[in-house]
Amino acid sequence: MSYTETIGSRTYRFADLKTLLAKASPQRSGDQLAGVAAASEEERVAARMALAQVPLRTFLNEALIPYESDEVTRLVIDDHSPQAFAEISHLTVGDFRNWLLSSTTDADALTRITAGLTPEMVAAVSKLMRNQDLIAAARKRPVITRFRNTVGLPGHMSVRLQPNHPTDDVKGIAASMLDGLMYGCGDAMIGINPASDNLAAITRLLLMIDDFRLRYQVPTQSCVLTHVTNTIAAIEKGAPVDLVFQSIAGTEKANAGFGISLALLQEAYEAGLSLNRGTVGNNLMYFETGQGSALSADAHFGVDQQTCEVRAYAVARKFNPFLVNTVVGFIGPEYLYDGKQITRAGLEDHFCGKLLGVPMGCDICYTNHAEADQDDMDNLLTLLGVAGINFIMGIPGADDVMLNYQSTSFHDALYVRDVLGLRRAPEFEEWLESMQITDARGALLSASPQQPLLEGANDWMGTV
């Protein structure tokens, strides 16, 4: 089906829904690289005007990537709930935007319709929204998950403590981990990107974190971000696996490039569940995504990068994840050119994920060859804090020495919690107070050798 819109004396024609969505996207370098972006701002406005008139039910009848050739499309269609969709089935995309922003639409209403939304519907409405709209609507939709603590409660924001090391040196990782904990970070998880996929090295890291967690009774969860097949192998060998990690994308072909399928993710999910290591819940999958991943694998099929990204959230929600992290500026300026594009993408990803019922966090980051700096990251951090982000990254000095990119630091987490009054996961906050790291309000106490964590740190480090 084609779509048209006239502005003045000029009529714009869009061959199909896929083309319309791409042309309606805010400007970004990835869509320009793919040759799907609007040729002018006027064409972009025309596409948005046409998109606003498209009935939501159209997205159930016009697949962007054929059902027969893509298992993500099949997942989206087969898992769609007509009952949940009924409440909004009469709306156009433009009407849906107005409904989302209405003062009468609350968290209960957004929860009711979750299973009736497809990623394409959600991507479409986001293209009609200003940044403030994305923030206002996402803030209404908390997504709460539990493993050893509770993440995503309104008024809370958690931090993934990321103590990476370029050679996987266990003592170096342990030192960064202790540093982060003394700043009150780590309630989302302690998550290490290993430099090696060697199973023995991965197991060593898992054992180190688990030994520390048990010794100090830390109510958090660990993850070593290796390929899901390595995690399955580690589980089979008896390693203490908490969260099961995998990078995912929004098309079957892109996921195949990661060496995964929906069936393999199901196997990994069941393997993680079999360990029964959660104490307050059993959400245990940790997924990472990023706009441009499908395009970089030549697996986007002419779909714009933001819509491909939102399709990845449909993959994620199938497996009841504990955390989903959009690594927003990591792929590089070929896909998100500058601070403005990174900021917009981060807000889009958070809004779209939350609307689909996914527990969204964001690695607020950029590579050194992007037209962005730490001020851009401060801006996005603040906006996402207002929008109700579930978690962010905590990295020593905001500079990852293994992955070689810039992110957010332990101090950045303190800043956004302070200015917005955000608390940590309640179980973790109680532990920090018991360890004399924070007071009852969650504020950091001055470090002293008598603090239980520091008092025993030297002895523990000697065992690492």
PDB file of C-alpha atoms in Angstrom, residues 337-464:
ATOM      1  CA  TYR A 337      26.681  11.173  14.180  1.00  0.00           C
ATOM      2  CA  ASP A 338      26.708  13.629  17.064  1.00  0.00           C
ATOM      3  CA  GLY A 339      25.428  14.459  20.518  1.00  0.00           C
ATOM      4  CA  LYS A 340      22.033  15.551  19.230  1.00  0.00           C
ATOM      5  CA  GLN A 341      21.433  12.275  17.375  1.00  0.00           C
ATOM      6  CA  ILE A 342      22.689  10.220  20.348  1.00  0.00           C
ATOM      7  CA  THR A 343      20.393  12.108  22.717  1.00  0.00           C
ATOM      8  CA  ARG A 344      17.354  11.602  20.513  1.00  0.00           C
ATOM      9  CA  ALA A 345      18.128   7.908  20.042  1.00  0.00           C
ATOM     10  CA  GLY A 346      18.516   7.343  23.780  1.00  0.00           C
ATOM     11  CA  LEU A 347      15.138   8.920  24.507  1.00  0.00           C
ATOM     12  CA  GLU A 348      13.482   6.983  21.669  1.00  0.00           C
ATOM     13  CA  ASP A 349      14.914   3.664  22.822  1.00  0.00           C
ATOM     14  CA  HIS A 350      13.864   4.201  26.419  1.00  0.00           C
ATOM     15  CA  PHE A 351      10.325   5.261  25.479  1.00  0.00           C
ATOM     16  CA  CYS A 352       9.812   2.431  22.990  1.00  0.00           C
ATOM     17  CA  GLY A 353      11.201  -0.221  25.311  1.00  0.00           C
ATOM     18  CA  LYS A 354       9.091   0.903  28.252  1.00  0.00           C
ATOM     19  CA  LEU A 355       5.946   0.998  26.120  1.00  0.00           C
ATOM     20  CA  LEU A 356       6.610  -2.631  25.131  1.00  0.00           C
ATOM     21  CA  GLY A 357       7.020  -3.583  28.798  1.00  0.00           C
ATOM     22  CA  VAL A 358      10.801  -3.954  28.666  1.00  0.00           C
ATOM     23  CA  PRO A 359      12.998  -2.927  31.664  1.00  0.00           C
ATOM     24  CA  MET A 360      15.113  -0.351  29.836  1.00  0.00           C
ATOM     25  CA  GLY A 361      18.464   0.991  30.847  1.00  0.00           C
ATOM     26  CA  CYS A 362      20.932   2.958  28.794  1.00  0.00           C
ATOM     27  CA  ASP A 363      24.673   2.984  28.378  1.00  0.00           C
ATOM     28  CA  ILE A 364      24.911   6.739  27.853  1.00  0.00           C
ATOM     29  CA  CYS A 365      28.026   6.695  25.731  1.00  0.00           C
ATOM     30  CA  TYR A 366      30.004   7.766  22.682  1.00  0.00           C
ATOM     31  CA  THR A 367      33.166   6.786  20.852  1.00  0.00           C
ATOM     32  CA  ASN A 368      36.058   9.198  20.567  1.00  0.00           C
ATOM     33  CA  HIS A 369      35.538   9.807  16.846  1.00  0.00           C
ATOM     34  CA  ALA A 370      31.915  10.948  17.296  1.00  0.00           C
ATOM     35  CA  GLU A 371      30.929  14.614  17.365  1.00  0.00           C
ATOM     36  CA  ALA A 372      29.959  14.375  21.022  1.00  0.00           C
ATOM     37  CA  ASP A 373      31.471  15.022  24.431  1.00  0.00           C
ATOM     38  CA  GLN A 374      30.769  14.514  28.121  1.00  0.00           C
ATOM     39  CA  ASP A 375      28.443  17.527  28.244  1.00  0.00           C
ATOM     40  CA  ASP A 376      26.181  15.715  25.754  1.00  0.00           C
ATOM     41  CA  MET A 377      26.244  12.678  28.024  1.00  0.00           C
ATOM     42  CA  ASP A 378      25.376  14.847  31.042  1.00  0.00           C
ATOM     43  CA  ASN A 379      22.358  16.148  29.145  1.00  0.00           C
ATOM     44  CA  LEU A 380      21.133  12.697  28.145  1.00  0.00           C
ATOM     45  CA  LEU A 381      21.774  11.345  31.642  1.00  0.00           C
ATOM     46  CA  THR A 382      19.611  14.079  33.147  1.00  0.00           C
ATOM     47  CA  LEU A 383      16.825  13.630  30.585  1.00  0.00           C
ATOM     48  CA  LEU A 384      16.746   9.860  31.073  1.00  0.00           C
ATOM     49  CA  GLY A 385      16.722  10.300  34.837  1.00  0.00           C
ATOM     50  CA  VAL A 386      13.614  12.467  34.478  1.00  0.00           C
ATOM     51  CA  ALA A 387      12.099   9.909  32.076  1.00  0.00           C
ATOM     52  CA  GLY A 388      12.393   7.091  34.629  1.00  0.00           C
ATOM     53  CA  ILE A 389      15.308   5.057  33.277  1.00  0.00           C
ATOM     54  CA  ASN A 390      15.757   1.747  35.120  1.00  0.00           C
ATOM     55  CA  PHE A 391      19.552   1.811  35.196  1.00  0.00           C
ATOM     56  CA  ILE A 392      22.708   3.380  33.798  1.00  0.00           C
ATOM     57  CA  MET A 393      26.386   2.365  33.711  1.00  0.00           C
ATOM     58  CA  GLY A 394      28.954   3.080  36.407  1.00  0.00           C
ATOM     59  CA  ILE A 395      32.507   2.975  35.043  1.00  0.00           C
ATOM     60  CA  PRO A 396      35.693   4.252  36.740  1.00  0.00           C
ATOM     61  CA  GLY A 397      36.215   7.767  35.447  1.00  0.00           C
ATOM     62  CA  ALA A 398      33.540   7.189  32.758  1.00  0.00           C
ATOM     63  CA  ASP A 399      36.372   5.777  30.585  1.00  0.00           C
ATOM     64  CA  ASP A 400      36.204   2.066  29.774  1.00  0.00           C
ATOM     65  CA  VAL A 401      39.827   0.961  29.427  1.00  0.00           C
ATOM     66  CA  MET A 402      38.889  -2.356  27.805  1.00  0.00           C
ATOM     67  CA  LEU A 403      36.179  -1.327  25.331  1.00  0.00           C
ATOM     68  CA  ASN A 404      37.761   2.096  24.635  1.00  0.00           C
ATOM     69  CA  TYR A 405      34.687   4.318  24.778  1.00  0.00           C
ATOM     70  CA  GLN A 406      33.264   7.013  27.037  1.00  0.00           C
ATOM     71  CA  SER A 407      30.280   6.360  29.268  1.00  0.00           C
ATOM     72  CA  THR A 408      29.046   7.449  32.718  1.00  0.00           C
ATOM     73  CA  SER A 409      30.986   7.290  35.970  1.00  0.00           C
ATOM     74  CA  PHE A 410      30.287   6.466  39.605  1.00  0.00           C
ATOM     75  CA  HIS A 411      30.182  10.232  40.240  1.00  0.00           C
ATOM     76  CA  ASP A 412      27.650  10.757  37.439  1.00  0.00           C
ATOM     77  CA  ALA A 413      25.283   8.360  39.198  1.00  0.00           C
ATOM     78  CA  LEU A 414      25.669  10.353  42.425  1.00  0.00           C
ATOM     79  CA  TYR A 415      24.885  13.561  40.542  1.00  0.00           C
ATOM     80  CA  VAL A 416      21.659  12.383  38.921  1.00  0.00           C
ATOM     81  CA  ARG A 417      20.414  10.724  42.082  1.00  0.00           C
ATOM     82  CA  ASP A 418      21.091  13.905  44.046  1.00  0.00           C
ATOM     83  CA  VAL A 419      19.453  16.415  41.691  1.00  0.00           C
ATOM     84  CA  LEU A 420      16.415  14.215  40.949  1.00  0.00           C
ATOM     85  CA  GLY A 421      16.019  12.542  44.345  1.00  0.00           C
ATOM     86  CA  LEU A 422      16.374   9.022  42.935  1.00  0.00           C
ATOM     87  CA  ARG A 423      16.952   6.049  45.244  1.00  0.00           C
ATOM     88  CA  ARG A 424      18.777   2.764  44.723  1.00  0.00           C
ATOM     89  CA  ALA A 425      17.121  -0.658  44.716  1.00  0.00           C
ATOM     90  CA  PRO A 426      15.635  -0.926  48.233  1.00  0.00           C
ATOM     91  CA  GLU A 427      17.394  -4.177  49.175  1.00  0.00           C
ATOM     92  CA  PHE A 428      20.743  -2.771  48.040  1.00  0.00           C
ATOM     93  CA  GLU A 429      20.140   0.510  49.821  1.00  0.00           C
ATOM     94  CA  GLU A 430      19.563  -1.339  53.097  1.00  0.00           C
ATOM     95  CA  TRP A 431      22.843  -3.215  52.580  1.00  0.00           C
ATOM     96  CA  LEU A 432      24.777   0.001  51.886  1.00  0.00           C
ATOM     97  CA  GLU A 433      23.480   1.483  55.132  1.00  0.00           C
ATOM     98  CA  SER A 434      24.384  -1.671  57.073  1.00  0.00           C
ATOM     99  CA  MET A 435      27.913  -1.469  55.640  1.00  0.00           C
ATOM    100  CA  GLN A 436      28.158   2.208  56.678  1.00  0.00           C
ATOM    101  CA  ILE A 437      28.635   3.304  53.064  1.00  0.00           C
ATOM    102  CA  THR A 438      25.486   5.462  53.004  1.00  0.00           C
ATOM    103  CA  ASP A 439      23.172   6.964  55.571  1.00  0.00           C
ATOM    104  CA  ALA A 440      19.431   6.344  55.838  1.00  0.00           C
ATOM    105  CA  ARG A 441      18.774   8.940  53.115  1.00  0.00           C
ATOM    106  CA  GLY A 442      21.123   7.172  50.707  1.00  0.00           C
ATOM    107  CA  ALA A 443      23.838   9.846  50.916  1.00  0.00           C
ATOM    108  CA  LEU A 444      27.463   8.678  50.927  1.00  0.00           C
ATOM    109  CA  LEU A 445      29.296   8.649  54.252  1.00  0.00           C
ATOM    110  CA  SER A 446      32.962   9.597  54.478  1.00  0.00           C
ATOM    111  CA  ALA A 447      35.196   6.580  53.948  1.00  0.00           C
ATOM    112  CA  SER A 448      37.031   5.223  56.986  1.00  0.00           C
ATOM    113  CA  PRO A 449      39.083   2.076  57.665  1.00  0.00           C
ATOM    114  CA  GLN A 450      36.384   0.970  60.129  1.00  0.00           C
ATOM    115  CA  GLN A 451      33.753   0.531  57.422  1.00  0.00           C
ATOM    116  CA  PRO A 452      33.067  -3.226  57.174  1.00  0.00           C
ATOM    117  CA  LEU A 453      33.741  -3.347  53.430  1.00  0.00           C
ATOM    118  CA  LEU A 454      37.104  -1.577  53.706  1.00  0.00           C
ATOM    119  CA  GLU A 455      38.058  -3.316  56.929  1.00  0.00           C
ATOM    120  CA  GLY A 456      38.099  -6.716  55.253  1.00  0.00           C
ATOM    121  CA  ALA A 457      39.018  -5.622  51.732  1.00  0.00           C
ATOM    122  CA  ASN A 458      42.754  -6.214  52.037  1.00  0.00           C
ATOM    123  CA  ASP A 459      42.250  -9.723  53.378  1.00  0.00           C
ATOM    124  CA  TRP A 460      39.758 -10.545  50.631  1.00  0.00           C
ATOM    125  CA  MET A 461      41.944  -9.086  47.893  1.00  0.00           C
ATOM    126  CA  GLY A 462      44.713 -11.360  49.103  1.00  0.00           C
ATOM    127  CA  THR A 463      42.541 -14.364  48.241  1.00  0.00           C
ATOM    128  CA  VAL A 464      41.744 -13.175  44.715  1.00  0.00           C
TER     129      VAL A 464
END
